[in-house]
mmCIF file of C-alpha atoms in Angstrom:
data_model
loop_
_atom_site.group_PDB
_atom_site.id
_atom_site.type_symbol
_atom_site.label_atom_id
_atom_site.label_comp_id
_atom_site.label_asym_id
_atom_site.label_seq_id
_atom_site.Cartn_x
_atom_site.Cartn_y
_atom_site.Cartn_z
ATOM 1 C CA MET F 1 -7.592 56.311 -36.192
ATOM 2 C CA ALA F 2 -6.435 53.027 -37.439
ATOM 3 C CA ALA F 3 -3.357 52.182 -38.713
ATOM 4 C CA ARG F 4 -3.228 49.036 -40.948
ATOM 5 C CA GLN F 5 -1.836 46.989 -38.691
ATOM 6 C CA GLU F 6 -2.975 45.125 -35.340
ATOM 7 C CA ARG F 7 -1.856 46.869 -32.438
ATOM 8 C CA PRO F 8 -4.433 48.433 -30.220
ATOM 9 C CA SER F 9 -2.676 51.216 -29.998
ATOM 10 C CA ASP F 10 -2.780 52.206 -33.983
ATOM 11 C CA ARG F 11 -4.631 53.261 -36.746
ATOM 12 C CA PHE F 12 -7.000 51.163 -38.799
ATOM 13 C CA ARG F 13 -4.263 50.329 -41.810
ATOM 14 C CA GLY F 14 -1.441 49.898 -40.250
ATOM 15 C CA SER F 15 -1.924 49.139 -36.496
ATOM 16 C CA TRP F 16 -4.872 50.865 -35.037
ATOM 17 C CA GLY F 17 -3.848 54.041 -33.255
ATOM 18 C CA LYS F 18 -5.683 56.940 -35.068
ATOM 19 C CA ARG F 19 -8.993 55.168 -36.029
ATOM 20 C CA LEU F 20 -8.719 53.484 -33.022
ATOM 21 C CA GLY F 21 -10.048 56.756 -31.181
ATOM 22 C CA LEU F 22 -12.993 57.436 -33.857
ATOM 23 C CA ALA F 23 -13.907 53.913 -34.111
ATOM 24 C CA LEU F 24 -12.993 51.631 -31.163
ATOM 25 C CA ALA F 25 -16.219 49.926 -31.587
ATOM 26 C CA LEU F 26 -15.734 49.145 -34.892
ATOM 27 C CA ILE F 27 -12.332 47.937 -34.515
ATOM 28 C CA THR F 28 -13.086 45.781 -31.825
ATOM 29 C CA ALA F 29 -15.735 44.086 -33.804
ATOM 30 C CA VAL F 30 -13.228 42.944 -36.350
ATOM 31 C CA ALA F 31 -11.446 39.959 -36.545
ATOM 32 C CA LEU F 32 -7.587 40.372 -36.166
ATOM 33 C CA GLY F 33 -5.093 38.031 -37.932
ATOM 34 C CA GLY F 34 -1.328 37.028 -37.951
ATOM 35 C CA THR F 35 0.748 35.573 -35.444
ATOM 36 C CA ALA F 36 2.294 37.535 -32.053
ATOM 37 C CA VAL F 37 5.889 38.077 -32.307
ATOM 38 C CA PRO F 38 7.546 39.546 -29.115
ATOM 39 C CA GLY F 39 8.560 42.643 -28.893
ATOM 40 C CA VAL F 40 6.680 43.481 -32.615
ATOM 41 C CA ALA F 41 3.763 45.479 -33.065
ATOM 42 C CA GLN F 42 1.458 43.144 -34.986
ATOM 43 C CA ALA F 43 -0.063 44.498 -38.430
ATOM 44 C CA LYS F 44 -3.153 44.632 -40.290
ATOM 45 C CA PRO F 45 -3.732 45.965 -43.505
ATOM 46 C CA ASP F 46 -3.750 44.358 -47.604
ATOM 47 C CA VAL F 47 -4.737 45.967 -50.822
ATOM 48 C CA VAL F 48 -8.506 46.211 -51.173
ATOM 49 C CA GLY F 49 -9.684 46.500 -55.566
ATOM 50 C CA GLY F 50 -6.465 44.917 -56.175
ATOM 51 C CA THR F 51 -4.936 42.708 -58.764
ATOM 52 C CA ARG F 52 -2.631 39.898 -58.354
ATOM 53 C CA ALA F 53 0.906 41.009 -59.083
ATOM 54 C CA ALA F 54 3.228 38.863 -61.616
ATOM 55 C CA GLN F 55 6.196 36.991 -60.455
ATOM 56 C CA GLY F 56 9.261 39.845 -60.543
ATOM 57 C CA GLU F 57 7.366 42.680 -61.089
ATOM 58 C CA PHE F 58 8.326 44.685 -57.878
ATOM 59 C CA PRO F 59 10.927 42.493 -56.669
ATOM 60 C CA PHE F 60 11.665 45.133 -53.663
ATOM 61 C CA MET F 61 8.560 44.085 -51.970
ATOM 62 C CA VAL F 62 9.362 42.339 -48.326
ATOM 63 C CA ARG F 63 6.517 40.920 -46.208
ATOM 64 C CA LEU F 64 7.567 40.795 -42.588
ATOM 65 C CA SER F 65 6.358 38.450 -40.225
ATOM 66 C CA MET F 66 4.263 40.313 -37.796
ATOM 67 C CA GLY F 67 2.106 41.351 -40.764
ATOM 68 C CA CYS F 68 3.544 44.273 -42.210
ATOM 69 C CA GLY F 69 4.975 45.136 -45.306
ATOM 70 C CA GLY F 70 8.274 46.969 -46.693
ATOM 71 C CA ALA F 71 10.825 47.654 -49.062
ATOM 72 C CA LEU F 72 14.277 46.648 -49.631
ATOM 73 C CA TYR F 73 16.133 49.854 -49.441
ATOM 74 C CA THR F 74 19.257 48.334 -49.415
ATOM 75 C CA SER F 75 20.370 44.932 -50.245
ATOM 76 C CA GLN F 76 20.111 44.275 -46.070
ATOM 77 C CA ILE F 77 17.819 47.006 -45.114
ATOM 78 C CA VAL F 78 14.264 46.801 -45.118
ATOM 79 C CA LEU F 79 12.120 50.258 -45.012
ATOM 80 C CA THR F 80 8.839 50.019 -43.376
ATOM 81 C CA ALA F 81 6.600 51.672 -40.696
ATOM 82 C CA ALA F 82 7.598 52.850 -37.000
ATOM 83 C CA HIS F 83 3.892 51.683 -36.174
ATOM 84 C CA CYS F 84 4.924 47.898 -36.733
ATOM 85 C CA LEU F 85 7.417 47.920 -34.291
ATOM 86 C CA ASP F 86 7.733 48.602 -30.681
ATOM 87 C CA ARG F 87 11.441 49.587 -30.077
ATOM 88 C CA THR F 88 14.774 50.410 -31.581
ATOM 89 C CA GLY F 89 17.578 47.675 -30.427
ATOM 90 C CA ALA F 90 18.700 43.754 -31.596
ATOM 91 C CA ILE F 91 15.747 41.857 -32.363
ATOM 92 C CA THR F 92 15.994 38.923 -33.843
ATOM 93 C CA ASN F 93 12.899 37.174 -34.162
ATOM 94 C CA ILE F 94 10.929 39.158 -37.168
ATOM 95 C CA THR F 95 11.239 37.012 -40.569
ATOM 96 C CA ALA F 96 11.474 38.168 -44.054
ATOM 97 C CA THR F 97 9.931 36.818 -47.073
ATOM 98 C CA LEU F 98 11.294 38.319 -50.488
ATOM 99 C CA GLY F 99 11.976 37.158 -53.813
ATOM 100 C CA ALA F 100 8.356 35.699 -54.424
ATOM 101 C CA VAL F 101 4.703 36.985 -55.135
ATOM 102 C CA ASP F 102 3.510 33.641 -53.398
ATOM 103 C CA LEU F 103 4.604 33.397 -49.746
ATOM 104 C CA GLN F 104 4.599 29.826 -49.837
ATOM 105 C CA SER F 105 6.732 29.772 -52.848
ATOM 106 C CA SER F 106 9.409 27.067 -52.949
ATOM 107 C CA SER F 107 11.493 29.937 -54.363
ATOM 108 C CA ARG F 108 10.747 32.322 -51.725
ATOM 109 C CA ILE F 109 13.955 33.621 -49.785
ATOM 110 C CA THR F 110 14.017 34.515 -46.233
ATOM 111 C CA ARG F 111 16.076 36.535 -43.727
ATOM 112 C CA THR F 112 15.620 37.197 -39.868
ATOM 113 C CA SER F 113 16.315 40.298 -38.474
ATOM 114 C CA SER F 114 19.562 41.585 -36.546
ATOM 115 C CA TYR F 115 18.327 45.071 -35.695
ATOM 116 C CA VAL F 116 15.268 47.195 -35.918
ATOM 117 C CA TYR F 117 15.771 51.393 -35.998
ATOM 118 C CA ARG F 118 12.518 52.867 -34.984
ATOM 119 C CA ALA F 119 12.239 56.631 -36.236
ATOM 120 C CA PRO F 120 13.203 58.036 -32.450
ATOM 121 C CA ASN F 121 10.554 60.966 -32.669
ATOM 122 C CA PHE F 122 7.449 58.740 -33.838
ATOM 123 C CA ASN F 123 4.417 59.855 -32.261
ATOM 124 C CA GLU F 124 2.195 56.678 -31.628
ATOM 125 C CA SER F 125 -0.643 59.305 -30.921
ATOM 126 C CA THR F 126 -0.575 61.141 -34.623
ATOM 127 C CA TYR F 127 1.427 58.860 -36.409
ATOM 128 C CA VAL F 128 4.340 61.466 -37.225
ATOM 129 C CA ASN F 129 7.267 60.371 -37.973
ATOM 130 C CA ASP F 130 6.096 56.284 -38.821
ATOM 131 C CA TRP F 131 8.937 54.990 -39.967
ATOM 132 C CA ALA F 132 11.535 52.202 -39.566
ATOM 133 C CA LEU F 133 14.642 50.200 -40.687
ATOM 134 C CA VAL F 134 14.715 46.767 -40.545
ATOM 135 C CA LYS F 135 18.260 45.102 -40.604
ATOM 136 C CA LEU F 136 18.610 41.682 -41.986
ATOM 137 C CA SER F 137 20.526 39.030 -40.878
ATOM 138 C CA SER F 138 22.822 38.881 -44.554
ATOM 139 C CA PRO F 139 22.197 40.902 -47.501
ATOM 140 C CA VAL F 140 19.988 39.391 -50.079
ATOM 141 C CA THR F 141 21.295 39.082 -53.357
ATOM 142 C CA GLY F 142 19.937 39.112 -57.314
ATOM 143 C CA LEU F 143 16.740 41.299 -55.679
ATOM 144 C CA ALA F 144 16.383 45.045 -56.844
ATOM 145 C CA THR F 145 16.318 47.841 -54.189
ATOM 146 C CA MET F 146 14.138 50.861 -54.545
ATOM 147 C CA PRO F 147 15.259 54.174 -54.384
ATOM 148 C CA ILE F 148 13.076 56.695 -51.750
ATOM 149 C CA ALA F 149 12.234 60.290 -53.079
ATOM 150 C CA THR F 150 14.204 63.061 -51.817
ATOM 151 C CA THR F 151 12.540 65.483 -52.648
ATOM 152 C CA THR F 152 8.595 66.468 -53.386
ATOM 153 C CA ALA F 153 9.092 66.206 -57.231
ATOM 154 C CA TYR F 154 7.116 62.909 -57.371
ATOM 155 C CA ASN F 155 4.466 63.383 -54.558
ATOM 156 C CA SER F 156 1.582 63.885 -57.010
ATOM 157 C CA GLY F 157 0.099 61.992 -59.989
ATOM 158 C CA THR F 158 -0.951 58.540 -59.332
ATOM 159 C CA PHE F 159 0.494 56.057 -57.264
ATOM 160 C CA THR F 160 0.950 52.278 -57.249
ATOM 161 C CA VAL F 161 0.617 50.136 -53.880
ATOM 162 C CA ALA F 162 1.207 46.600 -53.207
ATOM 163 C CA GLY F 163 0.991 44.145 -50.113
ATOM 164 C CA TRP F 164 -0.019 40.811 -48.590
ATOM 165 C CA GLY F 165 -2.653 42.754 -46.414
ATOM 166 C CA ALA F 166 -6.529 42.034 -46.497
ATOM 167 C CA ALA F 167 -8.750 42.344 -49.898
ATOM 168 C CA VAL F 168 -11.498 43.312 -47.847
ATOM 169 C CA GLU F 169 -12.001 45.342 -44.751
ATOM 170 C CA GLY F 170 -11.857 43.236 -41.750
ATOM 171 C CA GLY F 171 -10.631 39.960 -43.882
ATOM 172 C CA GLY F 172 -7.454 38.154 -43.723
ATOM 173 C CA GLN F 173 -4.073 38.290 -44.557
ATOM 174 C CA GLN F 174 -3.236 36.918 -48.549
ATOM 175 C CA ARG F 175 -1.218 34.320 -49.950
ATOM 176 C CA TYR F 176 -0.561 36.485 -52.895
ATOM 177 C CA LEU F 177 0.581 40.039 -53.755
ATOM 178 C CA LEU F 178 -1.803 41.599 -54.923
ATOM 179 C CA LYS F 179 -1.426 45.940 -56.144
ATOM 180 C CA ALA F 180 -3.719 48.535 -56.875
ATOM 181 C CA THR F 181 -3.150 52.113 -58.227
ATOM 182 C CA VAL F 182 -4.941 55.088 -56.543
ATOM 183 C CA PRO F 183 -4.586 59.260 -57.227
ATOM 184 C CA PHE F 184 -3.089 61.507 -55.026
ATOM 185 C CA ILE F 185 -5.028 63.820 -52.555
ATOM 186 C CA SER F 186 -3.826 67.086 -51.280
ATOM 187 C CA ASP F 187 -3.396 67.975 -48.045
ATOM 188 C CA SER F 188 -6.355 69.938 -47.646
ATOM 189 C CA SER F 189 -8.923 67.455 -49.108
ATOM 190 C CA CYS F 190 -7.333 64.803 -46.941
ATOM 191 C CA SER F 191 -8.060 66.692 -43.747
ATOM 192 C CA SER F 192 -11.229 67.494 -44.762
ATOM 193 C CA SER F 193 -12.258 63.698 -44.535
ATOM 194 C CA TYR F 194 -10.018 63.097 -41.030
ATOM 195 C CA PRO F 195 -11.727 65.868 -38.593
ATOM 196 C CA GLY F 196 -10.024 65.851 -35.441
ATOM 197 C CA GLU F 197 -6.855 63.983 -36.585
ATOM 198 C CA ILE F 198 -3.336 65.380 -37.586
ATOM 199 C CA VAL F 199 -3.013 65.435 -41.778
ATOM 200 C CA ASN F 200 0.518 67.008 -42.358
ATOM 201 C CA SER F 201 2.958 67.809 -44.493
ATOM 202 C CA ALA F 202 5.013 65.164 -43.579
ATOM 203 C CA MET F 203 1.982 63.065 -45.030
ATOM 204 C CA ILE F 204 0.769 62.456 -48.248
ATOM 205 C CA CYS F 205 -3.282 60.394 -49.166
ATOM 206 C CA ALA F 206 -4.190 58.995 -52.173
ATOM 207 C CA GLY F 207 -7.495 57.316 -53.260
ATOM 208 C CA TYR F 208 -10.703 57.787 -54.517
ATOM 209 C CA SER F 209 -13.649 59.474 -53.035
ATOM 210 C CA GLN F 210 -15.992 56.909 -53.950
ATOM 211 C CA GLY F 211 -13.565 54.122 -52.084
ATOM 212 C CA GLY F 212 -13.439 50.849 -53.724
ATOM 213 C CA THR F 213 -9.577 50.912 -53.811
ATOM 214 C CA ASP F 214 -6.985 51.133 -50.864
ATOM 215 C CA THR F 215 -4.753 49.684 -48.563
ATOM 216 C CA CYS F 216 -6.084 47.676 -45.616
ATOM 217 C CA LYS F 217 -5.117 45.503 -42.749
ATOM 218 C CA GLY F 218 -1.816 43.883 -43.066
ATOM 219 C CA ASP F 219 -0.157 46.433 -45.491
ATOM 220 C CA SER F 220 1.442 48.779 -43.280
ATOM 221 C CA GLY F 221 4.622 49.638 -43.579
ATOM 222 C CA GLY F 222 4.533 48.669 -47.140
ATOM 223 C CA PRO F 223 5.571 51.476 -50.005
ATOM 224 C CA MET F 224 3.465 53.571 -52.290
ATOM 225 C CA PHE F 225 5.204 54.222 -55.590
ATOM 226 C CA ARG F 226 5.336 55.801 -58.971
ATOM 227 C CA ALA F 227 7.405 55.661 -62.219
ATOM 228 C CA THR F 228 9.837 58.851 -62.317
ATOM 229 C CA THR F 229 9.060 59.267 -65.939
ATOM 230 C CA SER F 230 6.527 57.231 -67.889
ATOM 231 C CA GLY F 231 8.036 53.917 -68.298
ATOM 232 C CA GLY F 232 11.072 54.950 -66.111
ATOM 233 C CA PRO F 233 12.095 53.421 -62.923
ATOM 234 C CA LEU F 234 10.172 53.189 -60.055
ATOM 235 C CA ILE F 235 10.841 55.650 -56.717
ATOM 236 C CA GLN F 236 8.994 54.973 -53.211
ATOM 237 C CA VAL F 237 7.010 58.292 -52.331
ATOM 238 C CA GLY F 238 5.063 56.921 -49.468
ATOM 239 C CA ILE F 239 4.717 54.103 -46.241
ATOM 240 C CA VAL F 240 1.298 52.802 -45.470
ATOM 241 C CA SER F 241 0.450 54.099 -42.511
ATOM 242 C CA TRP F 242 -2.772 54.829 -41.336
ATOM 243 C CA GLY F 243 -6.561 55.402 -42.230
ATOM 244 C CA TYR F 244 -10.340 55.028 -41.252
ATOM 245 C CA GLY F 245 -11.290 51.183 -41.932
ATOM 246 C CA CYS F 246 -9.894 50.124 -45.573
ATOM 247 C CA ALA F 247 -11.274 51.927 -49.157
ATOM 248 C CA ARG F 248 -14.366 53.413 -47.774
ATOM 249 C CA PRO F 249 -15.975 56.675 -49.422
ATOM 250 C CA ASN F 250 -13.899 59.584 -48.579
ATOM 251 C CA ALA F 251 -11.726 57.904 -46.139
ATOM 252 C CA PRO F 252 -8.275 58.033 -48.018
ATOM 253 C CA GLY F 253 -5.227 56.230 -47.461
ATOM 254 C CA VAL F 254 -2.935 58.477 -45.233
ATOM 255 C CA TYR F 255 1.561 57.530 -46.157
ATOM 256 C CA THR F 256 4.538 58.621 -44.273
ATOM 257 C CA GLU F 257 5.724 61.063 -46.878
ATOM 258 C CA VAL F 258 9.271 59.559 -47.791
ATOM 259 C CA SER F 259 10.763 62.538 -48.990
ATOM 260 C CA THR F 260 10.054 64.634 -45.570
ATOM 261 C CA TYR F 261 12.186 61.919 -43.887
ATOM 262 C CA ALA F 262 14.718 61.194 -46.627
ATOM 263 C CA SER F 263 17.973 62.378 -45.131
ATOM 264 C CA ALA F 264 17.040 61.000 -41.444
ATOM 265 C CA ILE F 265 16.544 57.824 -43.416
ATOM 266 C CA ALA F 266 19.707 57.594 -45.449
ATOM 267 C CA ALA F 267 21.568 58.498 -42.210
ATOM 268 C CA ALA F 268 19.902 55.368 -40.037
ATOM 269 C CA ALA F 269 20.694 53.052 -42.503
ATOM 270 C CA ALA F 270 24.123 54.308 -42.848
ATOM 271 C CA SER F 271 24.736 53.936 -38.968
ATOM 272 C CA LEU F 272 23.043 50.262 -38.988
#
């Protein structure tokens, strides 16, 4: 299994854990990108089959310097994936880039991290409980945050994913934010695509049976979201977690189901 990051113990999309189990040979053949950050796992996925997002379209999007994505949960806290990080603690060497679809834009906002909270029961072999919080050194003003789902009411339909990850499997990170839409896939169908892996009720899957559109290397930790009503406000339903490769047929993206952990996320954020 692989995460969508570059940590050898993660899965193909985040880091490389689960997918690593089934495709170690493939993973080692894939070029890795990103810059190592002490104490932080290195991430790898991006949006395959996506189009460029417009400036200001998703103001809550965050790029983390270890090669992961995230979303502004509050003005000072970023929600991301546990597999992007090694531990809980006063980690101050992560840089968050916000407020610009172009990572090189002169108008981009940056903040360093002051503390990281990694889900204490995260399982590195199954990717259960794959969520984490990064507290920024100071609040970010002028950018919208994104609420998270607290019930399963929005865990179906068509979702949007976005990130600066690779646009093709094995590719490099992107300068510009890409976006794509992917349809919900039931747990039973998702499980049949990943024999021997754990796809449980705390995970949510999305993608196309024919492949072609997916999150990828460098998108780990980024949000999967949808409108609450037609044309209504956006709500986060998932966190990019893992999958086999990127945009392969019958290999949908597997995401942390945010509603399962909503109470724990809120409690952890309140304690930071």
